[in-house]
């Protein structure tokens, strides 16, 4: 019996994971759940899955849960997250917190040598080299949940070996293109947060939905792929594939392309990562090949969607550049969602942070966290200046 800890249980990935877990009570029990908001959702999950520990944002939330009849341990704050990520009560950790807040808890799970199901791509973007080193040192099993990376993992013949050793020339990441794929640049200036989060293929949390619309999501995934699979950035091709049926591909030396196909439903990669190397039912309906539309592939347009180029540049720069990119993006996206800035200002804000902040070498996590904090301060000042006109 596996015991599972869900970091970010109330989010889109957290809830999809719990749906898969609920199909297999003989294999998985829920040890711990964390949530930052939406205490009503957490309370429902508590009643359904009877975990041993809950983690919430602060003491007031904890007291509310106790008053609502919760009888298990309730911890709070970052300390609580680090505790459930590392404690001996679970052997599987689903890293499904959104953004930089996921870095330390995810790393704590890695350092505890657990099976880590990685949805929180931002932690690899910020601290990829340190993160992968910790995976090696502590014997953690890192399984990608991000659908593209999970697809690539499924197409590898010797996961863990280098790409050259496996005869791999290229990784091909597919992108849906997001809701604004066919919009003229002029139109992009006035799109609203509501339009941006209405993704044509996937149902996801608000931050990653905006990232999909700007194509920053694909930029973050490019960096994620380089770290996960030991690829150079010029070995990763991005291809827009609006149907979201082919989740990514691996190109082998002999001309073979291996692809993973499926419905755009995160329960498939989650079930794969939970059970690997076995296969379990994900509760997902099979693809109907005869009903399927033609599969199209096109090049991404970096003029209308400059975030992709910014991510490539940050990765090529190295050091703390990716942490700066990630923090500036989180701040810009949050401001866009609050109607404080426009959609097309998001890449402008990120480019400014990358240009103005010094890039340093990463010797330790402290270097990453400092770059993150600096970038957040710079963007906050920039947004303040915009507000004051
Ligand atoms: P979401 O917004 O739906 O959920 C985020 C979860 O994190 C919630 O449980 C929330 O309570 C928690 N959280 C938010 N801020 C926090 C903080 N400061 N501290 C602790 N917990 C906090 O997000 P999501 O769509 O489920 O995405 C989660 C992660 O998975 C992201 O990194 C995203 O890039 C990645 N991902 C998501 C999808 C998807 O289909 N949703 C696909 C691939 C990768
Ligand atoms: Mg993805």
XYZ file of C-alpha atoms and ligand atoms in Angstrom:
434
model
C 0.000 0.000 0.000
C 1.411 3.404 -1.021
C 0.828 6.439 1.160
C 0.446 9.690 -0.735
C 1.091 13.303 0.255
C -0.523 15.936 -1.977
C 1.084 19.367 -1.951
C -1.568 21.637 -3.481
C -4.452 19.185 -3.072
C -7.226 21.690 -3.840
C -5.836 22.745 -7.232
C -6.513 21.327 -10.646
C -3.657 18.776 -10.522
C -4.327 17.979 -6.854
C -7.950 17.140 -7.541
C -7.199 15.142 -10.697
C -4.651 13.137 -8.676
C -7.238 12.410 -5.989
C -9.693 11.212 -8.639
C -7.145 8.647 -9.849
C -6.256 7.649 -6.278
C -9.943 7.162 -5.460
C -10.179 4.543 -8.230
C -7.527 2.400 -6.498
C -8.214 2.161 -2.758
C -6.328 -1.157 -2.662
C -3.112 0.574 -3.846
C -3.144 4.105 -2.412
C -4.166 5.864 0.775
C -3.931 9.591 1.375
C -1.549 10.539 4.162
C -1.448 14.347 3.882
C -3.148 17.184 2.003
C -2.141 20.831 1.725
C -4.166 23.852 0.621
C -3.626 27.591 0.729
C -7.152 28.862 0.117
C -10.543 27.231 -0.564
C -10.935 25.709 2.905
C -14.388 24.436 1.897
C -12.774 22.270 -0.796
C -10.137 21.046 1.662
C -12.833 20.130 4.166
C -14.645 18.057 1.520
C -11.386 16.274 0.652
C -10.719 15.629 4.336
C -14.119 13.965 4.710
C -13.655 11.894 1.566
C -10.057 10.721 2.026
C -9.480 10.747 5.832
C -5.844 11.926 5.760
C -3.626 11.890 8.852
C -2.374 15.478 8.370
C -3.595 18.679 6.760
C -1.485 21.766 6.055
C -3.016 25.218 5.584
C -1.634 28.749 5.236
C -1.968 30.039 8.788
C -3.196 29.515 12.312
C -6.566 31.143 11.735
C -7.359 28.638 8.984
C -6.265 25.801 11.247
C -8.577 26.982 14.025
C -11.457 27.249 11.528
C -10.861 23.652 10.454
C -10.859 22.437 14.059
C -14.116 24.310 14.640
C -15.567 22.676 11.516
C -14.927 19.260 13.083
C -11.533 18.235 11.677
C -9.963 15.682 14.008
C -6.557 15.007 12.393
C -3.337 17.012 12.845
C -3.425 20.407 11.149
C -0.108 22.146 10.521
C 0.377 25.514 8.860
C 2.793 27.662 6.919
C 5.976 26.700 5.130
C 7.086 24.640 8.119
C 3.969 22.517 7.787
C 4.594 21.977 4.070
C 8.215 20.957 4.651
C 7.096 18.587 7.357
C 4.557 16.638 5.259
C 6.843 16.638 2.216
C 9.601 14.885 4.157
C 7.900 12.879 6.921
C 7.946 9.089 6.948
C 4.143 8.919 6.697
C 4.204 8.978 2.880
C 6.327 7.384 0.165
C 4.783 9.315 -2.758
C 4.577 13.112 -2.940
C 2.525 14.872 -5.616
C 4.176 18.286 -6.089
C 1.204 20.319 -7.294
C 1.646 23.714 -5.647
C 1.714 26.481 -8.229
C 4.759 28.719 -8.617
C 7.905 29.382 -6.623
C 6.063 28.483 -3.395
C 6.480 24.867 -4.489
C 10.279 24.911 -4.598
C 11.242 24.228 -0.972
C 8.538 21.625 -0.241
C 9.242 19.763 -3.498
C 12.943 19.775 -2.764
C 12.234 18.507 0.768
C 10.398 15.522 -0.746
C 13.346 14.882 -3.081
C 15.800 15.048 -0.192
C 13.690 12.534 1.703
C 14.274 10.141 -1.218
C 10.597 9.729 -2.092
C 8.832 9.089 -5.367
C 8.075 12.655 -6.447
C 5.379 13.304 -9.046
C 6.453 16.647 -10.438
C 3.753 19.023 -11.665
C 5.380 22.126 -10.145
C 7.625 22.938 -13.128
C 8.590 26.290 -11.607
C 10.851 24.537 -9.081
C 12.943 23.002 -11.877
C 13.011 26.275 -13.791
C 14.288 28.161 -10.753
C 16.827 25.677 -9.468
C 17.173 22.936 -12.093
C 20.817 22.012 -11.555
C 20.561 21.897 -7.740
C 17.273 20.053 -7.986
C 18.584 17.312 -10.296
C 21.692 16.969 -8.160
C 19.498 16.412 -5.090
C 17.506 13.757 -6.991
C 20.758 11.872 -7.654
C 22.201 12.308 -4.172
C 19.095 11.201 -2.318
C 17.942 8.451 -4.676
C 14.553 10.047 -5.249
C 12.387 8.801 -8.126
C 11.378 11.876 -10.104
C 8.391 11.266 -12.380
C 7.157 14.052 -14.647
C 3.440 14.797 -14.515
C 3.548 17.698 -16.976
C 1.867 16.015 -19.957
C 4.654 16.780 -22.460
C 7.425 15.535 -20.185
C 5.416 12.547 -19.146
C 4.927 11.787 -22.862
C 8.681 12.035 -23.498
C 9.417 9.863 -20.473
C 7.033 7.256 -21.894
C 8.875 7.361 -25.255
C 12.345 6.788 -23.745
C 13.865 3.368 -24.091
C 16.235 3.743 -21.123
C 14.923 6.421 -18.768
C 17.819 7.788 -16.744
C 20.439 7.270 -19.470
C 21.779 10.241 -21.450
C 20.096 11.216 -24.714
C 23.140 10.349 -26.858
C 23.413 6.946 -25.224
C 19.772 6.285 -26.074
C 20.282 7.351 -29.693
C 18.051 10.393 -29.277
C 18.614 13.464 -31.441
C 15.710 15.669 -30.501
C 12.818 16.125 -28.105
C 9.712 17.653 -29.655
C 7.417 19.436 -27.232
C 3.920 20.080 -28.499
C 1.984 23.206 -27.537
C -1.737 23.781 -27.995
C -1.007 27.403 -28.912
C -3.467 28.618 -26.281
C -6.690 30.584 -26.740
C -5.053 33.411 -28.751
C -3.182 31.288 -31.280
C -4.871 32.991 -34.232
C -5.189 36.512 -32.804
C -3.496 39.450 -34.532
C -0.946 41.298 -32.392
C -3.265 44.337 -32.224
C -6.020 42.237 -30.652
C -3.661 40.842 -28.005
C -3.276 44.265 -26.368
C -6.885 44.196 -25.184
C -7.563 40.562 -24.261
C -8.991 40.087 -20.757
C -8.033 37.694 -17.949
C -11.364 35.871 -18.437
C -10.491 35.229 -22.112
C -6.961 34.154 -21.225
C -8.014 31.506 -18.701
C -10.580 29.988 -21.085
C -8.215 27.410 -22.542
C -9.465 25.612 -25.662
C -8.208 22.122 -24.663
C -7.136 21.856 -21.034
C -8.843 22.842 -17.803
C -6.136 24.197 -15.472
C -5.434 26.685 -12.677
C -5.396 30.420 -13.580
C -1.604 30.962 -13.577
C -0.720 28.125 -15.938
C -3.700 29.052 -18.143
C -2.249 32.546 -18.656
C 1.197 30.981 -19.191
C -0.346 28.830 -21.937
C -1.852 31.910 -23.555
C 1.486 33.808 -23.576
C 3.425 30.631 -24.502
C 5.567 31.165 -21.395
C 4.275 27.775 -20.332
C 6.125 26.248 -23.288
C 9.201 28.302 -22.415
C 9.132 26.976 -18.842
C 8.614 23.475 -20.245
C 11.604 23.838 -22.544
C 13.760 24.555 -19.495
C 12.055 21.749 -17.576
C 12.827 19.311 -20.422
C 16.495 20.319 -20.542
C 16.929 19.552 -16.841
C 14.766 16.430 -16.674
C 16.293 14.724 -19.694
C 19.763 16.286 -19.832
C 19.039 17.953 -23.187
C 20.689 21.024 -24.684
C 18.200 23.763 -25.542
C 18.927 23.348 -29.266
C 17.815 19.715 -28.945
C 14.304 20.754 -27.938
C 11.913 21.754 -30.702
C 8.598 23.434 -29.947
C 5.724 22.631 -32.288
C 2.210 24.039 -32.067
C -0.354 21.246 -32.284
C -3.818 22.691 -31.698
C -5.618 19.349 -31.214
C -3.528 18.419 -28.112
C -3.671 14.715 -28.949
C 0.065 14.105 -29.485
C 1.485 15.125 -26.114
C 5.140 15.189 -27.263
C 7.643 13.166 -29.282
C 11.168 11.799 -29.250
C 13.228 11.738 -32.437
C 15.748 8.878 -32.633
C 18.937 8.716 -34.664
C 17.538 6.078 -37.030
C 14.681 8.334 -38.155
C 12.081 6.945 -35.769
C 9.774 9.369 -34.018
C 8.039 7.958 -30.943
C 4.997 9.857 -29.731
C 2.550 9.465 -26.882
C -1.091 10.141 -27.738
C -4.122 10.496 -25.544
C -7.013 12.717 -24.593
C -6.015 16.063 -23.092
C -6.733 14.877 -19.552
C -4.130 15.138 -16.779
C -5.397 11.961 -15.126
C -3.477 9.961 -17.759
C 0.035 11.302 -16.957
C -0.820 11.318 -13.236
C -1.844 7.631 -13.320
C 1.301 6.816 -15.291
C 3.552 8.577 -12.784
C 1.745 7.071 -9.790
C 2.037 3.473 -10.974
C 5.181 3.425 -13.167
C 6.490 0.942 -14.239
C 3.050 -0.610 -13.931
C -0.112 0.708 -15.613
C -3.386 1.476 -13.852
C -6.792 2.709 -14.941
C -6.936 6.531 -14.976
C -10.688 6.810 -15.442
C -10.066 8.417 -18.847
C -12.130 7.468 -21.885
C -10.067 5.966 -24.731
C -9.207 8.061 -27.771
C -11.520 7.414 -30.660
C -9.180 7.465 -33.657
C -12.039 7.400 -36.146
C -13.697 10.433 -34.588
C -10.443 12.363 -34.375
C -9.850 15.464 -36.496
C -6.704 15.728 -38.623
C -3.563 16.321 -36.572
C -1.919 19.648 -37.425
C 1.546 20.953 -36.572
C 2.812 24.502 -37.070
C 5.738 26.666 -35.954
C 5.225 28.940 -32.930
C 5.158 32.688 -33.624
C 7.701 34.366 -31.365
C 6.763 37.834 -32.641
C 3.280 37.676 -31.154
C 4.399 35.436 -28.276
C 7.873 36.669 -27.214
C 7.833 34.772 -23.891
C 9.127 31.664 -25.616
C 12.212 33.528 -26.798
C 12.740 35.078 -23.345
C 12.749 31.635 -21.749
C 15.231 30.286 -24.283
C 17.491 33.292 -23.661
C 17.307 32.909 -19.891
C 18.239 29.239 -20.106
C 21.159 30.041 -22.416
C 22.347 32.744 -19.982
C 22.253 30.267 -17.089
C 22.980 31.107 -13.428
C 20.108 32.924 -11.776
C 18.543 34.084 -15.092
C 15.817 31.411 -15.045
C 14.899 32.271 -11.439
C 14.562 35.917 -12.517
C 12.476 34.909 -15.546
C 10.180 32.783 -13.389
C 9.675 35.361 -10.628
C 9.060 38.225 -13.070
C 6.573 36.052 -14.939
C 4.686 35.122 -11.758
C 4.432 38.770 -10.759
C 3.389 39.933 -14.235
C 0.775 37.192 -14.587
C -0.659 37.962 -11.129
C -0.884 41.648 -12.100
C -2.611 40.753 -15.379
C -5.111 38.532 -13.552
C -5.863 41.495 -11.233
C -6.410 43.771 -14.262
C -3.369 45.814 -13.237
C -1.519 45.363 -16.490
C -2.240 44.234 -20.043
C -1.548 40.864 -21.612
C 1.119 42.240 -23.940
C 2.931 43.939 -21.040
C 3.728 40.522 -19.523
C 6.764 39.860 -21.783
C 7.812 43.521 -21.547
C 7.948 43.302 -17.748
C 9.900 40.030 -17.869
C 12.373 41.358 -20.442
C 13.003 44.399 -18.289
C 13.735 42.269 -15.219
C 16.143 40.105 -17.221
C 17.865 43.165 -18.590
C 18.163 45.147 -15.388
C 19.037 42.537 -12.789
C 22.513 41.093 -12.426
C 22.745 37.387 -13.250
C 24.856 35.448 -10.766
C 26.172 31.909 -10.626
C 24.107 29.487 -8.545
C 26.155 27.928 -5.744
C 23.292 27.252 -3.372
C 19.569 27.645 -2.918
C 20.191 31.001 -1.247
C 21.407 32.394 -4.598
C 18.172 31.258 -6.260
C 15.933 32.655 -3.524
C 17.749 35.983 -3.560
C 17.343 36.326 -7.337
C 13.662 35.447 -6.950
C 13.165 38.111 -4.270
C 15.081 40.760 -6.241
C 13.035 40.144 -9.367
C 9.784 40.370 -7.389
C 10.858 43.708 -5.890
C 11.851 45.098 -9.273
C 8.556 44.096 -10.901
C 6.552 45.415 -7.930
C 8.282 48.784 -8.355
C 7.646 48.736 -12.092
C 3.938 47.995 -11.553
C 3.728 50.733 -8.934
C 5.256 53.197 -11.402
C 2.698 52.133 -14.052
C -0.147 52.708 -11.562
C 1.135 56.178 -10.799
C 1.204 56.841 -14.536
P -4.048 25.560 -9.172
O -3.998 27.031 -9.067
O -5.301 24.913 -9.649
O -3.683 24.909 -7.740
C -2.582 25.331 -7.007
C -2.525 24.652 -5.641
O -1.416 25.230 -4.927
C -3.766 24.867 -4.787
O -3.982 23.714 -3.989
C -3.358 26.041 -3.872
O -4.033 26.018 -2.623
C -1.882 25.792 -3.681
N -1.118 27.031 -3.469
C -1.239 28.198 -4.151
N -0.377 29.106 -3.681
C 0.307 28.521 -2.666
C 1.317 28.967 -1.772
N 1.808 30.205 -1.830
N 1.785 28.088 -0.871
C 1.301 26.837 -0.806
N 0.326 26.364 -1.612
C -0.167 27.197 -2.535
O -2.819 25.113 -10.095
P -2.687 23.835 -11.045
O -3.243 24.150 -12.377
O -3.161 22.619 -10.336
O -1.102 23.771 -11.234
C -0.247 23.307 -10.192
C 1.147 23.103 -10.760
O 1.085 22.075 -11.741
C 1.720 24.330 -11.469
O 3.099 24.377 -11.235
C 1.452 24.048 -12.938
O 2.399 24.656 -13.784
C 1.591 22.548 -12.974
N 0.853 21.901 -14.069
C -0.505 21.986 -14.109
C -1.209 21.388 -15.140
C -2.719 21.431 -15.191
O -3.315 20.821 -16.073
N -3.399 22.110 -14.279
C -0.521 20.715 -16.143
C 0.877 20.630 -16.072
C 1.546 21.232 -15.022
Mg 2.417 20.894 -20.018
